[in-house]
Tab-separated table of C-alpha atoms in Angstrom:
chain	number	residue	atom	x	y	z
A	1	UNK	CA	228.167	-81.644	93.579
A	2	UNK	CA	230.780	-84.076	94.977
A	3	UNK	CA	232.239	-83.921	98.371
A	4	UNK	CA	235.715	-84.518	98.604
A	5	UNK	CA	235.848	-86.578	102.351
A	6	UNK	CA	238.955	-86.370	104.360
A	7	UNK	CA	239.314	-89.014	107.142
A	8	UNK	CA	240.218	-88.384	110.352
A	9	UNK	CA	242.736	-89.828	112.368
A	10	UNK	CA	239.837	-91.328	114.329
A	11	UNK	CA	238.984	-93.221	111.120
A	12	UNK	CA	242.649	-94.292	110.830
A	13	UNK	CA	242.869	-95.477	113.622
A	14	UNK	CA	239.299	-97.718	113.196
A	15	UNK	CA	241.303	-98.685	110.600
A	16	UNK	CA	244.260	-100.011	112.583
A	17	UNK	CA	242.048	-101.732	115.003
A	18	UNK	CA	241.419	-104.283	112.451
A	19	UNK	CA	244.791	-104.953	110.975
A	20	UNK	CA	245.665	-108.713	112.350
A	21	UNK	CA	249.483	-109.105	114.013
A	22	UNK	CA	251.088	-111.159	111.737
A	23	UNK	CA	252.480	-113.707	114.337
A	24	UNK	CA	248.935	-113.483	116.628
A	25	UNK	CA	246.408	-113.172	113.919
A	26	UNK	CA	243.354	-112.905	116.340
A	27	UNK	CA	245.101	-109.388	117.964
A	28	UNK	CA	245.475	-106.591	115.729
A	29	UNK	CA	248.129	-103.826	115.453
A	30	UNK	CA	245.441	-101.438	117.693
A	31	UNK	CA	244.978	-104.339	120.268
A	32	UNK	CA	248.730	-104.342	120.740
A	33	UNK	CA	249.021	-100.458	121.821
A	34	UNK	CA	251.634	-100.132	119.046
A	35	UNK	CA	249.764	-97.206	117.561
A	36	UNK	CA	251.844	-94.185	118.566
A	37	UNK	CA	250.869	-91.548	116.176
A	38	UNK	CA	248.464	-90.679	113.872
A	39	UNK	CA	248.730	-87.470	111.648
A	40	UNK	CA	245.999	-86.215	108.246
A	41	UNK	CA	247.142	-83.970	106.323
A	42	UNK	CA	244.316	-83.240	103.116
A	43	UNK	CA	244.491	-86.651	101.459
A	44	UNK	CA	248.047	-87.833	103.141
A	45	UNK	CA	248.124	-89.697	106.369
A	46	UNK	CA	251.430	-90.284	108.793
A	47	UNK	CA	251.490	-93.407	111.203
A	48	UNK	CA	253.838	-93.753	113.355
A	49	UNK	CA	254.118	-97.467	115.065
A	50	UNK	CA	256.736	-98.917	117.641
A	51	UNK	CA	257.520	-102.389	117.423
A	52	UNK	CA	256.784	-104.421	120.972
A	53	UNK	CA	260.567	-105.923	120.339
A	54	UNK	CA	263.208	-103.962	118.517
A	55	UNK	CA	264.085	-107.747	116.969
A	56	UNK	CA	260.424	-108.511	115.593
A	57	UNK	CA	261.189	-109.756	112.328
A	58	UNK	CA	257.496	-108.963	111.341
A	59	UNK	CA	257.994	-105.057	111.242
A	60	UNK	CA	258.574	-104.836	107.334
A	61	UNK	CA	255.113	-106.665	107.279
A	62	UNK	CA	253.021	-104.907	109.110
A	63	UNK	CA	254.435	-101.799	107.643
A	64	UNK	CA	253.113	-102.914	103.915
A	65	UNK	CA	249.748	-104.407	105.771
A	66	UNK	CA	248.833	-101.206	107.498
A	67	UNK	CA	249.340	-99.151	104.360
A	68	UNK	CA	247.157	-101.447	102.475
A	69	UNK	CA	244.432	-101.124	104.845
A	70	UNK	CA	244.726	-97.595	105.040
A	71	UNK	CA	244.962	-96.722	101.261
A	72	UNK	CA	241.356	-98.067	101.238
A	73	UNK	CA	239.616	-95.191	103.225
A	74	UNK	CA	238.064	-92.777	101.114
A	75	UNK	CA	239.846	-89.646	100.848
A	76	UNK	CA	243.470	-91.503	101.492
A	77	UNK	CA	245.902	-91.076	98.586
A	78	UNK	CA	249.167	-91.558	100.424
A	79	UNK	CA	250.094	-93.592	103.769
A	80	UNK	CA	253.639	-93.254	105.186
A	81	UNK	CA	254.002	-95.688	108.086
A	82	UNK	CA	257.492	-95.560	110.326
A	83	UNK	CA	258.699	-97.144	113.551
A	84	UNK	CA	260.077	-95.131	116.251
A	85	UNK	CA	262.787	-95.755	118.138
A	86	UNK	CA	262.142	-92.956	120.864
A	87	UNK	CA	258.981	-95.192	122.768
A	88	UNK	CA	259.568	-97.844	124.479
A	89	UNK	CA	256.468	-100.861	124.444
A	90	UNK	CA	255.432	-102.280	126.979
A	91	UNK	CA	252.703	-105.237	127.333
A	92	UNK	CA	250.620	-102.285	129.492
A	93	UNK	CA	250.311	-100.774	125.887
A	94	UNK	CA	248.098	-103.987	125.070
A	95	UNK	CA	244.056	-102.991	125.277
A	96	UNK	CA	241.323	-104.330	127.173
A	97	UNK	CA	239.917	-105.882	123.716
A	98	UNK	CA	244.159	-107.013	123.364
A	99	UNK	CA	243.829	-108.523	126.542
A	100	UNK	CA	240.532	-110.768	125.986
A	101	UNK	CA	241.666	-112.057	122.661
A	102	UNK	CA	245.386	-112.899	123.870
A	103	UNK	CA	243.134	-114.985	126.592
A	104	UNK	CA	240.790	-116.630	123.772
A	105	UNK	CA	244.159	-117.615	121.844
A	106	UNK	CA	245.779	-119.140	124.671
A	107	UNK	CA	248.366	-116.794	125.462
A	108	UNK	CA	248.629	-115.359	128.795
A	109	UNK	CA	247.762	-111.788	129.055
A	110	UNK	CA	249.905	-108.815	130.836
A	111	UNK	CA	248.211	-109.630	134.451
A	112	UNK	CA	248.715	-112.432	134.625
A	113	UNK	CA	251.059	-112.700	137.434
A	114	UNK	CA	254.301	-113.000	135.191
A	115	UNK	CA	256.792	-110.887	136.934
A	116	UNK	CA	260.567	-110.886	135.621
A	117	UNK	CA	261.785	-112.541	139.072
A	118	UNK	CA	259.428	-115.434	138.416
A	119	UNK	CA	261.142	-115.643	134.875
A	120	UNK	CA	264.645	-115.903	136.134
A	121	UNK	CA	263.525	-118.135	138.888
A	122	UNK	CA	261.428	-120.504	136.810
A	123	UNK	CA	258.820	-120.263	139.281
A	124	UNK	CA	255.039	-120.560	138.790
A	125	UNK	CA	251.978	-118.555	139.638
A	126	UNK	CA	251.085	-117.119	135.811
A	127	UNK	CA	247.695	-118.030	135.241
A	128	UNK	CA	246.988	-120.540	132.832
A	129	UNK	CA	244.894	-119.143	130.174
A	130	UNK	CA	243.127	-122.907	129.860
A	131	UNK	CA	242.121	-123.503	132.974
A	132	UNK	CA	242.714	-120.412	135.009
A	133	UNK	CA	244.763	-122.349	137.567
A	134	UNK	CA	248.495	-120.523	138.926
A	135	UNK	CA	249.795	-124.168	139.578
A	136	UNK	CA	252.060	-123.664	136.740
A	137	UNK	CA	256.095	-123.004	135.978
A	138	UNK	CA	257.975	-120.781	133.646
A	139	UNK	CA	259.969	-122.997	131.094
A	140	UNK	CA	261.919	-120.462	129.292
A	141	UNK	CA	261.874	-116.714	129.120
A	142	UNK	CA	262.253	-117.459	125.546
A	143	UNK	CA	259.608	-118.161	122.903
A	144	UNK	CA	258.165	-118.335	119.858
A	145	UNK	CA	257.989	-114.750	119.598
A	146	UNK	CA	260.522	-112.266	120.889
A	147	UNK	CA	257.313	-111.458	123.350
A	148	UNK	CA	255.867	-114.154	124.466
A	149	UNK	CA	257.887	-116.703	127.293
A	150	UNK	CA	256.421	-120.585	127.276
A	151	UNK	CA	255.377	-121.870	130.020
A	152	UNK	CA	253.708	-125.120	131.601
A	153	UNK	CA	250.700	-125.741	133.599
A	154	UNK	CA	250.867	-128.835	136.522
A	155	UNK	CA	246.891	-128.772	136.930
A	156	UNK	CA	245.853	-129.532	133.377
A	157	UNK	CA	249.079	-130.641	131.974
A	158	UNK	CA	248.998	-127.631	128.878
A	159	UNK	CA	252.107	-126.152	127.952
A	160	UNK	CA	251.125	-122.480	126.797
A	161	UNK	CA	252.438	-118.914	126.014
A	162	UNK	CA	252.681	-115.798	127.779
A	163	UNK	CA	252.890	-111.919	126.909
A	164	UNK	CA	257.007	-111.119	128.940
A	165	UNK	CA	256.418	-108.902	131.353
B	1	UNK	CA	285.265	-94.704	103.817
B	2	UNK	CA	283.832	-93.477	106.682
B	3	UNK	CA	285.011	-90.827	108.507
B	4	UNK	CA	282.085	-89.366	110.507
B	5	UNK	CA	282.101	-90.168	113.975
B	6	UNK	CA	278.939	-90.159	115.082
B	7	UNK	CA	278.514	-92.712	111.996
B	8	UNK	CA	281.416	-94.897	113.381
B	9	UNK	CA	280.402	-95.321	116.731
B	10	UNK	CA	276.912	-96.440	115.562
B	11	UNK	CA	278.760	-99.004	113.333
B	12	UNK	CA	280.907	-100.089	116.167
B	13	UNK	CA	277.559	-100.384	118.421
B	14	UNK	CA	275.585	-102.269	115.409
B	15	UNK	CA	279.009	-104.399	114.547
B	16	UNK	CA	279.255	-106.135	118.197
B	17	UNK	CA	275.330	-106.898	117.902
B	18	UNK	CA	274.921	-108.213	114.552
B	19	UNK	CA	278.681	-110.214	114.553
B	20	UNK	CA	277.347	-112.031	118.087
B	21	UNK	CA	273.868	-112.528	116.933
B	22	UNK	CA	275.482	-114.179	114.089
B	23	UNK	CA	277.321	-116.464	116.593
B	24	UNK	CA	274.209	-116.591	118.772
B	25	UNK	CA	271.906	-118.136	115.983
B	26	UNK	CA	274.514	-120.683	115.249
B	27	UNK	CA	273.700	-122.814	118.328
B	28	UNK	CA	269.857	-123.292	116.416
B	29	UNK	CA	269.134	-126.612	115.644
B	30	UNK	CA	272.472	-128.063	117.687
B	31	UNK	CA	272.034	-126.656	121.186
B	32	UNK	CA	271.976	-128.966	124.248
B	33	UNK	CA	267.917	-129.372	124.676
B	34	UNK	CA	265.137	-127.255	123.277
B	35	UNK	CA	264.827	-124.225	125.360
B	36	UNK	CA	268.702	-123.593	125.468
B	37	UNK	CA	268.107	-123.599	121.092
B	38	UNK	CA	265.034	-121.583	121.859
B	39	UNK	CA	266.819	-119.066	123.932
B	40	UNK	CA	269.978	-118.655	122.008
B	41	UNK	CA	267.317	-118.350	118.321
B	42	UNK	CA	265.560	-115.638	120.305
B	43	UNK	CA	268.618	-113.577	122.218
B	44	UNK	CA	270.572	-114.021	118.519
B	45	UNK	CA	267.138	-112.330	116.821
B	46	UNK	CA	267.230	-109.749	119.370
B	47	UNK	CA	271.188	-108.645	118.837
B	48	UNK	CA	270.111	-108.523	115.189
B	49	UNK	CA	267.407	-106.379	115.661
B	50	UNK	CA	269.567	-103.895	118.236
B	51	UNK	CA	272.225	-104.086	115.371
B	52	UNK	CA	269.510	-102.927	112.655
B	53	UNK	CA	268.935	-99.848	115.345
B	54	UNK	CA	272.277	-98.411	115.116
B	55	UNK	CA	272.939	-99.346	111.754
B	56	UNK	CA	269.846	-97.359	110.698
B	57	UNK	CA	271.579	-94.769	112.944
B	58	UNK	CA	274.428	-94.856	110.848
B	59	UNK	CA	272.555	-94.708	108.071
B	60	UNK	CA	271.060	-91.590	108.440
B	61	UNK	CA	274.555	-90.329	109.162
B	62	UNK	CA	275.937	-91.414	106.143
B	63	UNK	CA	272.916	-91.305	103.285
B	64	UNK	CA	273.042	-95.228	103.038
B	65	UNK	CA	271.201	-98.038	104.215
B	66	UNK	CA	270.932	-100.491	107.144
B	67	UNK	CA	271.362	-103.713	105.124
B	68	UNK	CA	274.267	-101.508	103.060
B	69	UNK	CA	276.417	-101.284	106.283
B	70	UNK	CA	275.328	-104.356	107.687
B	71	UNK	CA	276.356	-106.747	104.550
B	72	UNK	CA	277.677	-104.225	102.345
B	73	UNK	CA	281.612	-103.608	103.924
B	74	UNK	CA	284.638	-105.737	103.451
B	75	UNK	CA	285.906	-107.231	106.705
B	76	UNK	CA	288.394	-104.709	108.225
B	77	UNK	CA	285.490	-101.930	108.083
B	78	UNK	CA	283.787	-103.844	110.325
B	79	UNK	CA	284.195	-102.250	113.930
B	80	UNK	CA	283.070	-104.806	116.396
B	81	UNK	CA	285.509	-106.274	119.160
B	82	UNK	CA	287.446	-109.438	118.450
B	83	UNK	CA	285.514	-111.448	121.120
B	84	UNK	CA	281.983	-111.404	119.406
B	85	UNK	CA	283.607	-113.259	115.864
B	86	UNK	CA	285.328	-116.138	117.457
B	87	UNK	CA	283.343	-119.334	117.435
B	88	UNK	CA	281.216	-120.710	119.602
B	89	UNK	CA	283.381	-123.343	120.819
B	90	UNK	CA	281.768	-125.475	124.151
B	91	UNK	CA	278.609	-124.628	126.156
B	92	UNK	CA	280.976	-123.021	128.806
B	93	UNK	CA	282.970	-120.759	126.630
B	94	UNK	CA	279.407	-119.650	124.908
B	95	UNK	CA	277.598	-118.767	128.836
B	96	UNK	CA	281.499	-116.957	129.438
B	97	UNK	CA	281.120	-114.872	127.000
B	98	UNK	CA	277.572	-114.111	126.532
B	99	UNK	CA	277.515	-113.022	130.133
B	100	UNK	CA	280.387	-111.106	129.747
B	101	UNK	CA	278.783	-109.470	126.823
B	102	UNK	CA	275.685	-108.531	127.854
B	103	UNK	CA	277.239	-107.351	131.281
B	104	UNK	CA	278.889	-104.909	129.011
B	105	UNK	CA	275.575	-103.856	127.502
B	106	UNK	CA	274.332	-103.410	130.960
B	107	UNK	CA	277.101	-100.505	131.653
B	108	UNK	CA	277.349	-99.452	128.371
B	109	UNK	CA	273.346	-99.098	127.324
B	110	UNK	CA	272.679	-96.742	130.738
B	111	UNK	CA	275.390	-94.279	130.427
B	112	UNK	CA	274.670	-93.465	125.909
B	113	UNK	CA	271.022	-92.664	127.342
B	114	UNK	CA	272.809	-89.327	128.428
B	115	UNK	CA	273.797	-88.775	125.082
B	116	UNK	CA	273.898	-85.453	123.134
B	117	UNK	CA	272.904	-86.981	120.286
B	118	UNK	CA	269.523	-87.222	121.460
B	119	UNK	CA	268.169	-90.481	118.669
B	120	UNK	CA	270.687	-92.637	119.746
B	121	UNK	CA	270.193	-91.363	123.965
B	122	UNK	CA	266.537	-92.523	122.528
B	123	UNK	CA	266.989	-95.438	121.216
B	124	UNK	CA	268.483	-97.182	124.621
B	125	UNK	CA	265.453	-97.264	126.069
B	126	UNK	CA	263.556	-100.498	124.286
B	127	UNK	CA	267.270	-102.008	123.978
B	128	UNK	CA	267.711	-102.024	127.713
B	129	UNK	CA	264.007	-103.260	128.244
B	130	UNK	CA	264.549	-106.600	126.034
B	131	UNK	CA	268.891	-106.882	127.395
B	132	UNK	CA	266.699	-108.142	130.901
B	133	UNK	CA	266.229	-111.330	129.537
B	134	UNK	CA	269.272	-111.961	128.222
B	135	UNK	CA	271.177	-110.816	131.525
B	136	UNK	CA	268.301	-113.123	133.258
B	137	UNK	CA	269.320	-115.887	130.895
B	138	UNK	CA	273.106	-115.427	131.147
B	139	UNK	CA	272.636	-115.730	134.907
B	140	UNK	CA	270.720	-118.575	135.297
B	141	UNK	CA	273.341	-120.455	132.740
B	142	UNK	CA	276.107	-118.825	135.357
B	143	UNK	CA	274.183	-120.436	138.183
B	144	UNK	CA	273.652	-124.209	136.988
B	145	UNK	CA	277.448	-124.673	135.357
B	146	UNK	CA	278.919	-123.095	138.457
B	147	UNK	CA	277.472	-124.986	140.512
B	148	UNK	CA	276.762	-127.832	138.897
B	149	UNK	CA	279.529	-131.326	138.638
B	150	UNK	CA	283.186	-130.618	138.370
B	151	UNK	CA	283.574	-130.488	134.593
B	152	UNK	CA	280.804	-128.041	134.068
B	153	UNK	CA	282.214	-126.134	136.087
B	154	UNK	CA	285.971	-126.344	134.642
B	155	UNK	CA	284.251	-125.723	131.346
B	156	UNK	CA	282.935	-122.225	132.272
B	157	UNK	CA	286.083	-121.310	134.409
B	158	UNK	CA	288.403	-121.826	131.406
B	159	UNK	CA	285.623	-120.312	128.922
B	160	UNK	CA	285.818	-117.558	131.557
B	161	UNK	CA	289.227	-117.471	131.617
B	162	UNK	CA	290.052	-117.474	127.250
B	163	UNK	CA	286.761	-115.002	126.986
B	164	UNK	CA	287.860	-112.128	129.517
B	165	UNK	CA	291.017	-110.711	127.780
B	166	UNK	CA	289.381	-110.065	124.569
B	167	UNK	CA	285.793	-109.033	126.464
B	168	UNK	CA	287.920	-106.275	127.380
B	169	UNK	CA	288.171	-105.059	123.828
B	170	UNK	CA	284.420	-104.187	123.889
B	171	UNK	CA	285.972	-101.219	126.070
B	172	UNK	CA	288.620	-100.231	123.406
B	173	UNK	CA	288.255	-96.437	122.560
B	174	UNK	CA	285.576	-95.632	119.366
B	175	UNK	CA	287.328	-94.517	116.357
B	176	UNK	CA	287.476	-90.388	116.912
B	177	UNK	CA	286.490	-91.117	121.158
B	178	UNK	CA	288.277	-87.294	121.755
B	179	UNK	CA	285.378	-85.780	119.340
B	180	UNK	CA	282.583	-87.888	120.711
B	181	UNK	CA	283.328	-86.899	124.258
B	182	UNK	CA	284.264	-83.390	123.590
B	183	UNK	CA	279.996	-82.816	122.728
B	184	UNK	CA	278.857	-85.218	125.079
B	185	UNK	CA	278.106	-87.915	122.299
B	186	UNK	CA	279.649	-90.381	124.764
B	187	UNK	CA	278.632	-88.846	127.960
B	188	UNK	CA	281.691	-91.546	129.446
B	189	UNK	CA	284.827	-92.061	128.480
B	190	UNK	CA	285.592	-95.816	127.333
B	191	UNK	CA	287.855	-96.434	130.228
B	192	UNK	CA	285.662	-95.698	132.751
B	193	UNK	CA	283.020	-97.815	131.563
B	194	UNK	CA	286.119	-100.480	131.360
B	195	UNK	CA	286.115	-100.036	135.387
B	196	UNK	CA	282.829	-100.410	136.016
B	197	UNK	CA	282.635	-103.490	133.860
B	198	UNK	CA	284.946	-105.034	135.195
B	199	UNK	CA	283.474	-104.310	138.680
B	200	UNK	CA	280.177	-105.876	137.162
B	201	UNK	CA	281.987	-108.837	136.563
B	202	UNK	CA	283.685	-109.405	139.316
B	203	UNK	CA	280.673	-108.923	141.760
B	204	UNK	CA	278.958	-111.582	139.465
B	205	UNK	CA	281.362	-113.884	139.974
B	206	UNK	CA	282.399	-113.807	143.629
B	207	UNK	CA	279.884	-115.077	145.194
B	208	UNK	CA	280.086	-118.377	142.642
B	209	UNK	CA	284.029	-118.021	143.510
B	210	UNK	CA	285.283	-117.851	140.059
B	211	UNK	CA	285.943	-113.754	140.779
B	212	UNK	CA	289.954	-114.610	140.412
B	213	UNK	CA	289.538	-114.746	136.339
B	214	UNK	CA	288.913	-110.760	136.594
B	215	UNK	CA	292.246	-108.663	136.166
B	216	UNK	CA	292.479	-105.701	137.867
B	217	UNK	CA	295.019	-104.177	135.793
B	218	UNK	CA	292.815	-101.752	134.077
B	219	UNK	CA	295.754	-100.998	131.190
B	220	UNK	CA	294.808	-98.999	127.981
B	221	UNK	CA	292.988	-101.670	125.871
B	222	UNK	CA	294.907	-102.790	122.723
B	223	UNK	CA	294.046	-100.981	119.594
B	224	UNK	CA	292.103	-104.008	117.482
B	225	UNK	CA	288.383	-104.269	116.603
B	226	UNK	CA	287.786	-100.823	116.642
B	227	UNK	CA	290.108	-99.648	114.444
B	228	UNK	CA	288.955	-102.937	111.696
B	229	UNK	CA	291.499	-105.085	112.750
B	230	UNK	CA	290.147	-108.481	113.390
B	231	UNK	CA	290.753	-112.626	112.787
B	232	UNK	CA	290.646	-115.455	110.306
B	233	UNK	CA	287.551	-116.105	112.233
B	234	UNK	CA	285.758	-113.219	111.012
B	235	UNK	CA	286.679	-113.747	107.567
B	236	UNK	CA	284.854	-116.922	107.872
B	237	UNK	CA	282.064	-115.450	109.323
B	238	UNK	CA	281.930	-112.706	107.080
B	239	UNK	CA	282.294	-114.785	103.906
B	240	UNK	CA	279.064	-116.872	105.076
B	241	UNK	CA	276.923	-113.825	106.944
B	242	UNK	CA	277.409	-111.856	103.598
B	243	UNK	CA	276.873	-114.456	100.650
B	244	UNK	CA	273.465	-113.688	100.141
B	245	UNK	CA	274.069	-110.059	100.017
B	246	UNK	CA	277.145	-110.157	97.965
B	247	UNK	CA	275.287	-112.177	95.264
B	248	UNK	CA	273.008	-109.882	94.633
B	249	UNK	CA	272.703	-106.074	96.764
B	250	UNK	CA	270.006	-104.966	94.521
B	251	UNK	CA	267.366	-107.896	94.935
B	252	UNK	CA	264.592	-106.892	96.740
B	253	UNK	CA	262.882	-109.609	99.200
């Protein structure tokens, strides 16, 4: 006799731990807290994802990537995956795991001591993900990402990312 | 054509965004150093991606889709005010208006939150989180040229000075403003948030004394970009924004 599985959104969502942000490979779509919704329904699953900038040109990517991922699980014959517009992201969405591997890739973490005053005043005190030292200044709100601000640190002489507060 | 209008003040919303962006992203490659080409890339990408917001909007209004209204109108369907199509010109006209812009989103974005039509109300939220850093970038640009040597600061009073009349126009009614207010669509009238615009501005710019560029005639705005009336500059715009599109609306990417 063969049992018909059905996954639950727990599995889904083991799933979406593993699906890589196109633009930070090492984080995944989980890590990012972008995950707002996950529905099963027999064999067809709902996820609902908000993008951590409205402007993220990698949205129609992820989309296609989470659905592939998902369509794998056993039991899974159809994946719908949207983006809301009704939650807002914000970097404390980012997980503990999130935060360890943004630190490993050399991109300052949420917690860092970024604060939007420091932004518009180009003043330091972020911690530098390569050294750890706060002897550092804030070179542009803007980046390579719609997230992340640049930034430049005086004690080892690294210019480096960080997650906007 | 459209008539809905819901559906047109969505388009009018997604029109200023997309048209500026469009302006914004010009100055990549060509801006003064690396972080002002940086910033402009990024604030351009972010109009976009507000514009693709309402246009979806829109969308669902009128059974189409985002890149349809985005690419897919002739020019005088287009519903955004004349001051986001005109060219970039200098560095000091650009900071004029983009301040003056996005000092506009900053009274505009607060008071649709209220909205009765509860996905757009929504959808301010994220848009006002990410307008921060454009505000925080328009203000440090406001800062350094106002302060800084005579001709910079020339530059941005007469960029100040050609951008403010038609900045005004972002406060022109919405096509069918008497329906949208009667249910609370627009929770306030276009003229009001006219006056508290133009209070924005003017407490931005006293304290760098270039406040006497404000007028404080608040007369009915001039019927123009709202109503599809625009310039030869937006035909220009248009003809190069839309080429892709026009060659082929079915491709898929």
């Amino acid at each position: 006799m063969s049992v018909v599985t059905q996954p639950s959104p727990a599995d889904v969502r083991a799933v979406l731990d593993t699906v890589p942000d196109p633009e930070m490979p090492p984080v995944t779509i989980g890590d990012l807290g972008m995950v707002v919704e996950i529905t099963v329904s027999g064999s067809k699953v709902g996820i609902s994802l908000v993008p951590t900038f409205s402007g993220c040109p990698a949205t129609a990517v992820i989309r296609e990537e989470v659905a592939k991922a998902v369509a794998l699980l056993d039991g899974v014959d159809d994946v719908t995956v949207r983006f809301v517009r009704d939650v807002v992201w914000e970097p404390e969405r980012i997980t503990a795991r999130g935060h360890e591997k943004l630190h490993e890739f050399g991109i300052a973490p949420p917690g860092s001591g970024q604060t939007l005053i420091q932004i518009g005043g180009l003043r330091g005190g972020v911690r530098c993900p390569l050294c750890g030292s706060r002897d550092t200044v804030v070179d542009s709100p803007f980046g390579p990402t719609p997230c992340r601000s640049t930034n430049y640190c005086r004690a080892c002489r690294n210019p480096f990312e960080a997650i906007k507060p | 054509m459209i008539d809905d209008p819901r559906a047109l003040l969505a388009l009018a919303l997604a029109d200023d965004e997309h048209v500026l962006g469009a302006r914004h992203v010009q100055w990549t490659g060509v801006a003064p150093h690396l972080e002002a080409d940086l910033a402009f890339s990024s604030i351009g990408q972010d109009e976009i991606g507000h514009a693709v917001v309402w246009y979806s909007l829109a969308a669902e209004r009128t059974g189409t889709d985002a890149d349809a209204l985005a690419l897919g109108r002739p020019p005088d369907e287009y519903r955004h005010a004349v001051l986001v199509e005109r060219p970039n010109g200098d560095w000091g006209y650009t900071i004029a208006r983009h301040l003056l812009f996005d000092l506009a989103e900053d009274v505009r974005l607060p008071a649709l939150a209220a909205s009765s039509w509860g996905a757009l109300g929504d959808a301010t939220g994220a848009l006002r989180r990410e307008e921060r850093y454009h505000l925080l970038h328009a203000r440090a640009w406001l800062a350094r040229l106002a302060g800084g040597p005579p001709e910079a600061r020339e530059r941005l009073r007469a960029g100040l000075a050609t951008a403010y009349p038609e900045a005004v126009g972002l406060f022109e009614p919405f096509a069918g403003e008497e329906t949208l207010l009667a249910d609370a669509t627009l929770p306030v009238p276009s003229h009001e948030l006219l006056a508290r615009w133009a209070a924005a501005v003017e407490a931005e710019l006293a304290p760098v004394g270039l406040a006497e560029i404000v007028d404080r005639d608040l007369r009915p705005v001039t019927p123009g970009g709202r109503q599809g009336r625009h310039t030869g500059d937006f035909t220009e715009l248009w003809t190069e924004m839309t080429a892709l599109y026009r060659g082929d609306p079915a491709a898929r990417w």
